[in-house]
Amino acid sequence: EAGVTQSPTHLIKTRGQQATLRCSPISGHTSVYWYQQALGLGLQFLLWYDEGEERNRGNFPPRFSGRQFPNYSSELNVNALELEDSALYLCASSFGNQPQHFGDGTRLSIL
Amino acid sequence: ILNVEQSPQSLHVQEGDSTNFTCSFPSSNFYALHWYRWETAKSPEALFVMTLNGDEKKKGRISATLNTKEGYSYLYIKGSQPEDSATYLCAFRDNYGQNFVFGPGTRLSVLP
């Protein structure tokens, strides 16, 4: 069974640019979660998608957005990038209340 | 804002020692409590999903208990090994199903 896959592994952008991160969940999982781990901080919840709809979002500005496609894969978009957006972005998938399975993450660096 | 706390923040033990740490979460609107292990350079890995007050789960040398009335869960590691070194995260889910909040984690280092 293929795990959660994220792409790209690394992404380098400059301030003001836009970034798109992608996540493919485990087959059969309908929920996708996005988390940010900035340097020295824990996992911060960003977004939760289930069955194509946004179910909840964390305490992040609107320039963080995303969507979930009919095949349950998901995109995270970050507009107007700022230096403090540099972080590891983790995607996780699950079905119902089963544990979340995490991808290896995308490391976003803002220069 | 839901508050999930973990203590201690970090812990150093000798190989063979048994250890435990705590996750504190809101005692109202409880739905589930998850435990994850996060090793360096890897992604978090699920250990347990606990839903019932008084639940006890075990996986090898690792076990966990749950008290939803007072809002805490303990994770125990018996006979710690160097490969147990990781950050252990708990995550609280409320019964509205909309909030899933991770604690800051306990970083465990097991010294050989």
XYZ file of N, CA and C in Angstrom:
669
model
N 0.862 -1.202 0.000
C 0.000 0.000 0.000
C 0.889 1.240 0.000
N 0.651 2.121 -0.949
C 1.445 3.343 -1.004
C 1.035 4.253 0.134
N 2.039 4.931 0.720
C 1.750 5.848 1.812
C 1.336 7.192 1.279
N 1.280 8.167 2.179
C 0.970 9.533 1.804
C 2.191 10.115 1.089
N 1.961 10.666 -0.069
C 3.076 11.249 -0.817
C 2.889 12.747 -0.947
N 4.002 13.463 -0.766
C 3.980 14.916 -0.878
C 5.015 15.357 -1.906
N 4.675 16.422 -2.611
C 5.627 16.988 -3.554
C 5.484 18.503 -3.599
N 6.570 19.226 -3.870
C 7.930 18.683 -3.968
C 8.512 18.412 -2.576
N 9.687 17.832 -2.543
C 10.349 17.583 -1.266
C 10.878 18.893 -0.697
N 11.457 19.675 -1.566
C 11.965 20.984 -1.175
C 11.464 22.032 -2.158
N 11.265 23.230 -1.645
C 10.788 24.322 -2.490
C 11.432 25.604 -1.993
N 12.071 26.298 -2.920
C 12.721 27.568 -2.556
C 12.018 28.688 -3.305
N 11.583 29.682 -2.570
C 10.869 30.818 -3.141
C 11.431 32.108 -2.553
N 11.031 33.206 -3.138
C 11.396 34.513 -2.590
C 10.148 35.200 -2.053
N 10.385 36.205 -1.243
C 9.271 36.938 -0.632
C 8.316 37.464 -1.696
N 7.042 37.336 -1.430
C 6.030 37.838 -2.345
C 5.556 36.828 -3.370
N 6.326 35.769 -3.561
C 5.912 34.758 -4.532
C 4.815 33.882 -3.945
N 4.344 32.953 -4.772
C 3.293 32.028 -4.381
C 3.848 30.614 -4.434
N 3.418 29.778 -3.508
C 3.879 28.384 -3.468
C 2.688 27.446 -3.498
N 2.868 26.335 -4.196
C 1.841 25.285 -4.236
C 2.463 23.977 -3.806
N 1.880 23.377 -2.796
C 2.355 22.109 -2.267
C 1.267 21.075 -2.517
N 1.683 19.841 -2.812
C 0.717 18.809 -3.182
C 0.800 17.597 -2.273
N -0.334 16.929 -2.141
C -0.424 15.773 -1.243
C -1.359 14.741 -1.847
N -0.897 13.503 -1.884
C -1.757 12.390 -2.312
C -1.983 11.477 -1.121
N -3.222 11.287 -0.716
C -3.496 10.481 0.478
C -3.396 8.989 0.189
N -3.432 8.217 1.241
C -3.501 6.773 1.108
C -4.849 6.414 0.465
N -4.832 5.411 -0.380
C -6.057 4.998 -1.053
C -7.131 4.635 -0.031
N -8.319 5.197 -0.211
C -9.409 4.939 0.721
C -9.572 5.988 1.792
N -8.564 6.820 1.967
C -8.665 7.905 2.950
C -9.351 9.101 2.305
N -10.318 9.656 3.024
C -11.069 10.785 2.479
C -10.671 12.123 3.112
N -9.990 12.066 4.239
C -9.584 13.294 4.921
C -8.112 13.579 4.670
N -7.826 14.852 4.463
C -6.446 15.329 4.331
C -6.254 16.503 5.286
N -5.171 16.442 6.028
C -4.828 17.501 6.968
C -3.498 18.119 6.548
N -3.388 19.417 6.756
C -2.131 20.118 6.509
C -1.640 20.732 7.824
N -0.326 20.592 8.060
C 0.294 21.133 9.250
C 1.549 21.900 8.869
N 1.888 22.880 9.696
C 3.131 23.614 9.537
C 4.005 23.366 10.763
N 5.265 23.052 10.510
C 6.210 23.013 11.623
C 7.325 24.004 11.326
N 7.247 25.146 11.957
C 8.305 26.143 11.828
C 9.416 25.786 12.802
N 10.599 26.355 12.545
C 11.782 26.022 13.344
C 11.522 26.278 14.818
N 11.746 25.250 15.627
C 11.606 25.404 17.069
C 10.185 25.313 17.587
N 9.239 25.141 16.692
C 7.847 25.060 17.110
C 7.279 23.675 16.841
N 6.140 23.379 17.462
C 5.484 22.101 17.240
C 4.626 22.124 15.992
N 3.858 21.078 15.827
C 2.956 20.989 14.687
C 1.797 21.961 14.864
N 1.631 22.836 13.899
C 0.520 23.774 13.929
C -0.491 23.380 12.853
N -1.730 23.167 13.272
C -2.771 22.765 12.336
C -3.102 23.896 11.376
N -3.126 23.580 10.104
C -3.426 24.547 9.063
C -4.831 24.376 8.502
N -5.081 23.210 7.917
C -6.328 22.995 7.180
C -6.716 21.528 7.266
N -8.032 21.298 7.191
C -8.561 19.943 7.144
C -9.601 19.880 6.039
N -9.398 18.944 5.115
C -10.357 18.695 4.043
C -10.923 17.291 4.190
N -12.206 17.186 3.928
C -12.845 15.878 3.962
C -13.923 15.843 2.897
N -13.891 14.817 2.085
C -14.876 14.661 1.006
C -14.981 15.918 0.135
N -13.848 16.527 -0.092
C -13.806 17.665 -1.003
C -14.126 19.013 -0.388
N -14.460 19.018 0.897
C -14.832 20.286 1.531
C -13.854 20.653 2.644
N -13.678 21.933 2.833
C -12.867 22.409 3.948
C -13.691 22.285 5.223
N -13.193 21.510 6.193
C -13.928 21.275 7.436
C -13.490 22.219 8.541
N -12.233 22.586 8.518
C -11.736 23.462 9.572
C -10.411 24.050 9.130
N -10.096 25.211 9.668
C -8.791 25.785 9.413
C -8.211 26.316 10.704
N -6.909 26.319 10.765
C -6.232 26.797 11.952
C -6.091 28.307 11.934
N -5.349 28.805 12.884
C -5.207 30.242 13.050
C -4.123 30.779 12.119
N -4.393 30.754 10.844
C -3.464 31.237 9.825
C -4.183 32.248 8.943
N -3.428 33.191 8.375
C -4.070 34.218 7.539
C -4.643 33.614 6.264
N -5.542 34.369 5.615
C -6.234 33.866 4.417
C -5.317 33.560 3.242
N -4.077 34.063 3.288
C -3.201 33.759 2.147
C -2.771 32.292 2.147
N -3.087 31.581 3.230
C -2.948 30.128 3.254
C -4.301 29.538 2.843
N -4.307 28.823 1.743
C -5.566 28.235 1.282
C -5.274 26.910 0.622
N -6.306 26.228 0.268
C -6.085 24.950 -0.387
C -7.357 24.411 -0.977
N -7.266 23.193 -1.436
C -8.460 22.522 -1.936
C -8.215 21.023 -1.959
N -9.307 20.286 -2.059
C -9.221 18.846 -2.194
C -9.955 18.447 -3.464
N -9.329 17.621 -4.228
C -9.855 17.212 -5.522
C -10.751 15.973 -5.389
N -11.516 15.668 -6.443
C -12.400 14.490 -6.378
C -11.670 13.186 -6.062
N -10.393 13.088 -6.399
C -9.650 11.858 -6.073
C -9.035 11.937 -4.667
N -9.424 12.958 -3.901
C -9.023 13.185 -2.504
C -7.613 13.731 -2.350
N -6.862 13.889 -3.441
C -5.588 14.574 -3.303
C -5.848 16.035 -2.965
N -4.811 16.709 -2.531
C -5.012 18.064 -2.031
C -3.841 18.957 -2.408
N -4.135 20.229 -2.479
C -3.117 21.270 -2.687
C -3.179 22.254 -1.553
N -2.016 22.724 -1.146
C -1.924 23.844 -0.216
C -1.275 24.989 -0.979
N -1.929 26.122 -1.003
C -1.392 27.304 -1.661
C -1.070 28.368 -0.624
N 0.104 28.942 -0.775
C 0.494 30.043 0.102
C 0.838 31.224 -0.789
N 0.065 32.293 -0.669
C 0.282 33.495 -1.468
C 1.109 34.521 -0.708
N 1.682 35.426 -1.453
C 2.429 36.545 -0.863
C 3.368 36.049 0.227
N 4.257 35.161 -0.155
C 5.126 34.502 0.809
C 5.922 35.491 1.648
N 6.033 35.153 2.930
C 6.819 35.938 3.868
C 7.920 35.058 4.442
N 8.955 35.710 4.960
C 10.104 34.960 5.481
C 9.675 33.932 6.529
N 8.707 34.312 7.363
C 8.303 33.406 8.452
C 7.478 32.215 7.963
N 7.207 32.160 6.666
C 6.528 30.980 6.123
C 7.493 29.823 5.906
N 8.779 30.096 6.062
C 9.770 29.024 5.944
C 9.500 27.984 7.021
N 9.271 26.756 6.578
C 8.875 25.711 7.524
C 8.794 24.383 6.791
N 8.599 23.341 7.581
C 8.253 22.024 7.038
C 6.734 21.929 7.026
N 6.172 21.596 5.890
C 4.725 21.444 5.763
C 4.412 19.960 5.610
N 3.657 19.471 6.564
C 3.298 18.052 6.574
C 1.838 17.869 6.185
N 1.606 16.850 5.408
C 0.257 16.453 5.037
C -0.008 15.094 5.691
N -1.234 14.891 6.135
C -1.630 13.608 6.699
C -2.985 13.231 6.140
N -3.243 11.939 6.052
C -4.566 11.495 5.607
C -5.126 10.478 6.584
N -6.429 10.388 6.605
C -7.086 9.405 7.454
C -8.477 9.125 6.916
N -9.103 8.107 7.514
C -10.500 7.824 7.233
C -11.236 7.750 8.567
N -12.230 8.583 8.747
C -12.959 8.602 10.007
C -12.041 8.976 11.152
N -12.153 8.246 12.266
C -11.317 8.529 13.430
C -10.093 7.631 13.487
N -9.765 7.016 12.368
C -8.536 6.227 12.337
C -7.342 7.166 12.455
N -6.194 6.647 12.910
C -5.032 7.529 13.064
C -4.638 8.160 11.740
N -4.005 9.303 11.856
C -3.531 9.992 10.662
C -2.206 9.381 10.216
N -2.062 9.278 8.914
C -0.811 8.805 8.328
C -0.150 9.990 7.640
N 1.093 10.219 7.980
C 1.780 11.421 7.522
C 2.682 11.153 6.329
N 2.804 12.167 5.488
C 3.803 12.156 4.434
C 5.147 12.621 4.974
N 6.128 12.663 4.102
C 7.475 13.057 4.518
C 7.657 14.573 4.551
N 6.686 15.290 4.032
C 6.727 16.742 4.145
C 7.373 17.447 2.967
N 7.057 18.715 2.870
C 7.713 19.627 1.927
C 8.402 20.694 2.746
N 9.682 20.868 2.507
C 10.400 21.930 3.213
C 10.402 23.171 2.333
N 9.756 24.189 2.800
C 9.632 25.448 2.068
C 10.603 26.462 2.647
N 11.441 26.984 1.797
C 12.418 27.992 2.228
C 12.140 29.285 1.483
N 12.040 30.361 2.224
C 11.772 31.672 1.632
C 13.032 32.517 1.769
N 13.537 32.985 0.634
C 14.763 33.781 0.651
C 14.448 35.272 0.635
N -9.950 28.687 22.026
C -8.800 27.943 21.512
C -8.551 26.750 22.431
N -8.510 25.539 21.867
C -8.265 24.345 22.653
C -6.795 24.271 23.057
N -6.562 23.899 24.306
C -5.207 23.841 24.822
C -4.829 22.405 25.145
N -3.800 21.901 24.480
C -3.289 20.567 24.748
C -1.849 20.725 25.216
N -1.568 20.222 26.397
C -0.242 20.380 26.982
C 0.409 19.020 27.186
N 1.718 19.012 27.114
C 2.466 17.784 27.364
C 3.620 18.094 28.305
N 3.873 17.159 29.193
C 5.003 17.325 30.106
C 5.665 15.980 30.372
N 6.992 15.993 30.573
C 7.846 17.167 30.467
C 8.092 17.536 29.008
N 8.743 18.658 28.803
C 9.062 19.080 27.439
C 10.113 18.146 26.846
N 11.095 17.762 27.680
C 12.115 16.822 27.234
C 12.540 15.947 28.401
N 13.130 14.833 28.044
C 13.430 13.810 29.047
C 14.635 13.011 28.575
N 15.598 12.821 29.474
C 16.744 11.983 29.170
C 16.741 10.807 30.140
N 16.777 9.592 29.625
C 16.805 8.411 30.484
C 17.907 7.487 30.003
N 18.312 6.580 30.889
C 19.300 5.583 30.542
C 18.605 4.369 29.917
N 19.310 3.717 29.045
C 18.800 2.486 28.445
C 18.385 1.525 29.557
N 17.192 0.954 29.404
C 16.678 0.031 30.410
C 15.723 0.663 31.407
N 15.791 1.995 31.534
C 14.873 2.682 32.449
C 13.464 2.647 31.876
N 12.502 2.665 32.760
C 11.114 2.853 32.344
C 10.749 4.314 32.567
N 9.875 4.837 31.747
C 9.547 6.246 31.838
C 8.083 6.486 31.463
N 7.605 7.637 31.814
C 6.248 7.981 31.411
C 6.122 9.487 31.269
N 5.201 9.920 30.443
C 4.925 11.335 30.313
C 3.435 11.558 30.106
N 3.064 12.836 30.198
C 1.667 13.203 30.342
C 1.173 14.078 29.205
N -0.063 13.859 28.829
C -0.773 14.739 27.898
C -2.025 15.232 28.615
N -2.203 16.552 28.665
C -3.393 17.141 29.281
C -4.238 17.806 28.212
N -5.533 17.606 28.291
C -6.423 18.117 27.244
C -7.741 18.536 27.880
N -8.592 19.247 27.140
C -9.883 19.660 27.704
C -10.722 18.449 28.122
N -11.368 18.544 29.274
C -12.168 17.418 29.765
C -13.603 17.457 29.231
N -13.924 18.489 28.483
C -15.273 18.560 27.908
C -15.199 18.353 26.401
N -16.308 17.873 25.853
C -16.420 17.666 24.408
C -15.360 16.732 23.857
N -14.996 15.721 24.641
C -13.951 14.794 24.219
C -14.498 13.838 23.170
N -13.671 13.559 22.157
C -14.022 12.543 21.164
C -12.935 11.479 21.083
N -11.688 11.899 20.964
C -10.595 10.932 20.837
C -9.271 11.581 21.210
N -8.344 10.738 21.604
C -6.994 11.175 21.914
C -6.040 10.269 21.137
N -5.169 10.866 20.352
C -4.205 10.112 19.555
C -2.814 10.312 20.136
N -1.992 9.268 20.044
C -0.560 9.372 20.359
C 0.244 9.042 19.104
N 1.298 9.843 18.882
C 2.178 9.635 17.733
C 3.625 9.669 18.202
N 4.472 8.945 17.492
C 5.920 9.015 17.714
C 6.539 9.657 16.482
N 7.422 10.634 16.734
C 8.047 11.372 15.627
C 9.551 11.287 15.801
N 10.157 10.430 14.978
C 11.604 10.297 15.005
C 12.224 11.337 14.079
N 13.424 11.729 14.409
C 14.144 12.723 13.612
C 14.277 12.237 12.172
N 14.045 13.140 11.244
C 14.172 12.872 9.804
C 13.121 11.902 9.278
N 12.118 11.626 10.082
C 11.004 10.799 9.614
C 9.698 11.557 9.835
N 8.608 10.990 9.367
C 7.307 11.617 9.612
C 6.646 10.963 10.826
N 5.713 11.677 11.478
C 5.053 11.109 12.657
C 4.371 9.780 12.335
N 4.431 8.889 13.337
C 3.858 7.554 13.171
C 2.849 7.326 14.289
N 1.662 6.871 13.922
C 0.605 6.676 14.914
C 0.935 5.530 15.856
N 0.696 5.770 17.155
C 0.851 4.723 18.165
C -0.522 4.207 18.605
N -1.358 5.114 19.093
C -2.658 4.708 19.633
C -3.725 5.730 19.288
N -4.968 5.230 19.177
C -6.156 6.076 19.173
C -7.009 5.618 20.339
N -7.306 6.532 21.246
C -8.031 6.175 22.461
C -9.325 6.972 22.502
N -10.411 6.276 22.810
C -11.711 6.938 22.754
C -12.523 6.810 24.034
N -12.277 5.779 24.841
C -13.126 5.543 26.011
C -12.392 5.861 27.308
N -13.091 6.476 28.232
C -12.518 6.747 29.539
C -12.075 5.431 30.175
N -10.852 5.398 30.687
C -10.338 4.175 31.285
C -9.625 3.265 30.303
N -9.641 3.649 29.027
C -8.957 2.878 27.982
C -7.499 2.666 28.345
N -7.002 1.461 28.076
C -5.579 1.190 28.143
C -5.197 0.491 26.848
N -4.132 1.002 26.231
C -3.671 0.402 24.977
C -2.210 0.018 25.163
N -1.797 -1.036 24.457
C -0.419 -1.486 24.565
C 0.090 -1.912 23.198
N 1.360 -1.538 22.948
C 2.021 -1.919 21.705
C 3.466 -2.202 22.056
N 3.780 -3.488 22.243
C 5.140 -3.842 22.647
C 5.433 -3.306 24.038
N 6.493 -2.513 24.151
C 6.892 -1.968 25.452
C 6.211 -0.642 25.766
N 5.380 -0.173 24.852
C 4.728 1.119 25.026
C 3.252 0.905 25.351
N 2.776 1.614 26.339
C 1.361 1.537 26.688
C 0.846 2.935 27.008
N -0.465 3.073 27.003
C -1.067 4.371 27.284
C -2.375 4.172 28.030
N -2.685 5.143 28.885
C -3.950 5.148 29.612
C -4.675 6.447 29.327
N -5.970 6.451 29.601
C -6.790 7.611 29.275
C -7.780 7.900 30.389
N -7.840 9.155 30.807
C -8.828 9.620 31.770
C -9.499 10.845 31.158
N -10.681 10.631 30.594
C -11.357 11.737 29.910
C -12.051 12.671 30.890
N -12.391 12.161 32.076
C -13.113 13.010 33.048
C -12.219 14.109 33.598
N -10.950 13.774 33.781
C -10.014 14.784 34.292
C -9.112 15.332 33.199
N -9.195 14.774 32.028
C -8.484 15.329 30.874
C -6.995 15.060 30.852
N -6.611 13.785 30.998
C -5.191 13.478 30.846
C -5.012 12.049 30.319
N -3.852 11.862 29.711
C -3.433 10.548 29.224
C -1.962 10.379 29.559
N -1.603 9.175 29.965
C -0.200 8.871 30.236
C 0.325 7.922 29.166
N 1.555 8.145 28.754
C 2.248 7.206 27.877
C 3.410 6.620 28.672
N 3.490 5.283 28.680
C 4.539 4.590 29.426
C 5.442 3.847 28.453
N 6.738 3.894 28.717
C 7.677 3.075 27.971
C 8.452 2.247 28.980
N 8.376 0.941 28.812
C 9.033 0.019 29.738
C 10.380 -0.379 29.154
N 11.433 -0.317 29.956
C 12.747 -0.738 29.481
C 13.187 0.020 28.237
N 13.319 1.333 28.357
C 13.625 2.185 27.204
C 14.864 1.705 26.455
N 14.801 1.815 25.142
C 15.913 1.476 24.266
C 16.294 2.719 23.467
N 17.546 2.798 22.989
C 17.949 3.970 22.201
C 17.020 4.243 21.029
N 16.462 3.198 20.437
C 15.558 3.406 19.292
C 14.220 4.022 19.687
N 13.957 4.142 20.986
C 12.747 4.824 21.447
C 12.927 6.341 21.433
N 14.159 6.786 21.218
C 14.414 8.225 21.189
C 13.604 8.870 20.072
N 12.763 9.807 20.442
C 11.864 10.462 19.492
C 11.078 11.529 20.245
N 10.299 12.279 19.500
C 9.325 13.180 20.117
C 7.975 12.480 20.116
N 7.335 12.470 21.261
C 6.044 11.804 21.398
C 4.964 12.888 21.470
N 4.031 12.800 20.533
C 2.982 13.807 20.398
C 1.631 13.211 20.758
N 0.836 13.980 21.474
C -0.562 13.599 21.633
C -1.423 14.593 20.866
N -2.590 14.166 20.461
C -3.502 15.037 19.710
C -4.927 14.788 20.188
N -5.620 15.877 20.458
C -6.990 15.832 20.985
C -7.976 16.141 19.877
N -9.033 15.347 19.830
C -10.101 15.610 18.871
C -11.390 15.818 19.651
N -12.106 16.901 19.346
C -13.342 17.157 20.074
C -14.523 16.457 19.401
N -15.643 16.414 20.124
C -16.770 15.633 19.610
C -17.600 16.369 18.579
N -17.160 17.566 18.252
C -17.758 18.213 17.102
C -17.049 17.731 15.833
N -15.884 17.090 16.062
C -15.131 16.549 14.935
C -14.399 17.578 14.113
N -14.491 18.826 14.562
C -13.898 19.869 13.741
C -12.496 20.261 14.180
N -12.182 19.974 15.429
C -10.899 20.417 15.964
C -10.004 19.236 16.274
N -8.796 19.322 15.786
C -7.795 18.279 16.014
C -6.527 19.026 16.386
N -6.168 18.984 17.667
C -5.086 19.833 18.169
C -3.955 18.970 18.716
N -2.749 19.210 18.226
C -1.573 18.512 18.727
C -0.992 19.249 19.922
N -0.468 18.482 20.860
C 0.332 19.060 21.922
C 1.724 19.371 21.393
N 2.538 20.060 22.196
C 3.882 20.451 21.746
C 4.865 19.293 21.724
N 4.526 18.173 22.356
C 5.388 17.002 22.326
C 6.317 16.887 23.526
N 6.739 15.668 23.780
C 7.790 15.370 24.755
C 8.929 14.735 23.990
N 10.103 15.354 24.081
C 11.275 14.828 23.383
C 12.005 13.880 24.312
N 12.055 12.610 23.938
C 12.714 11.580 24.751
C 14.056 11.214 24.138
N 15.076 11.228 24.967
C 16.407 10.758 24.554
C 16.793 9.600 25.457
N 17.089 8.462 24.853
C 17.495 7.286 25.619
C 18.986 7.087 25.399
N 19.738 7.187 26.476
C 21.194 7.116 26.399
C 21.649 5.681 26.581
N 22.540 5.211 25.689
C 22.998 3.810 25.800
C 23.902 3.618 27.004
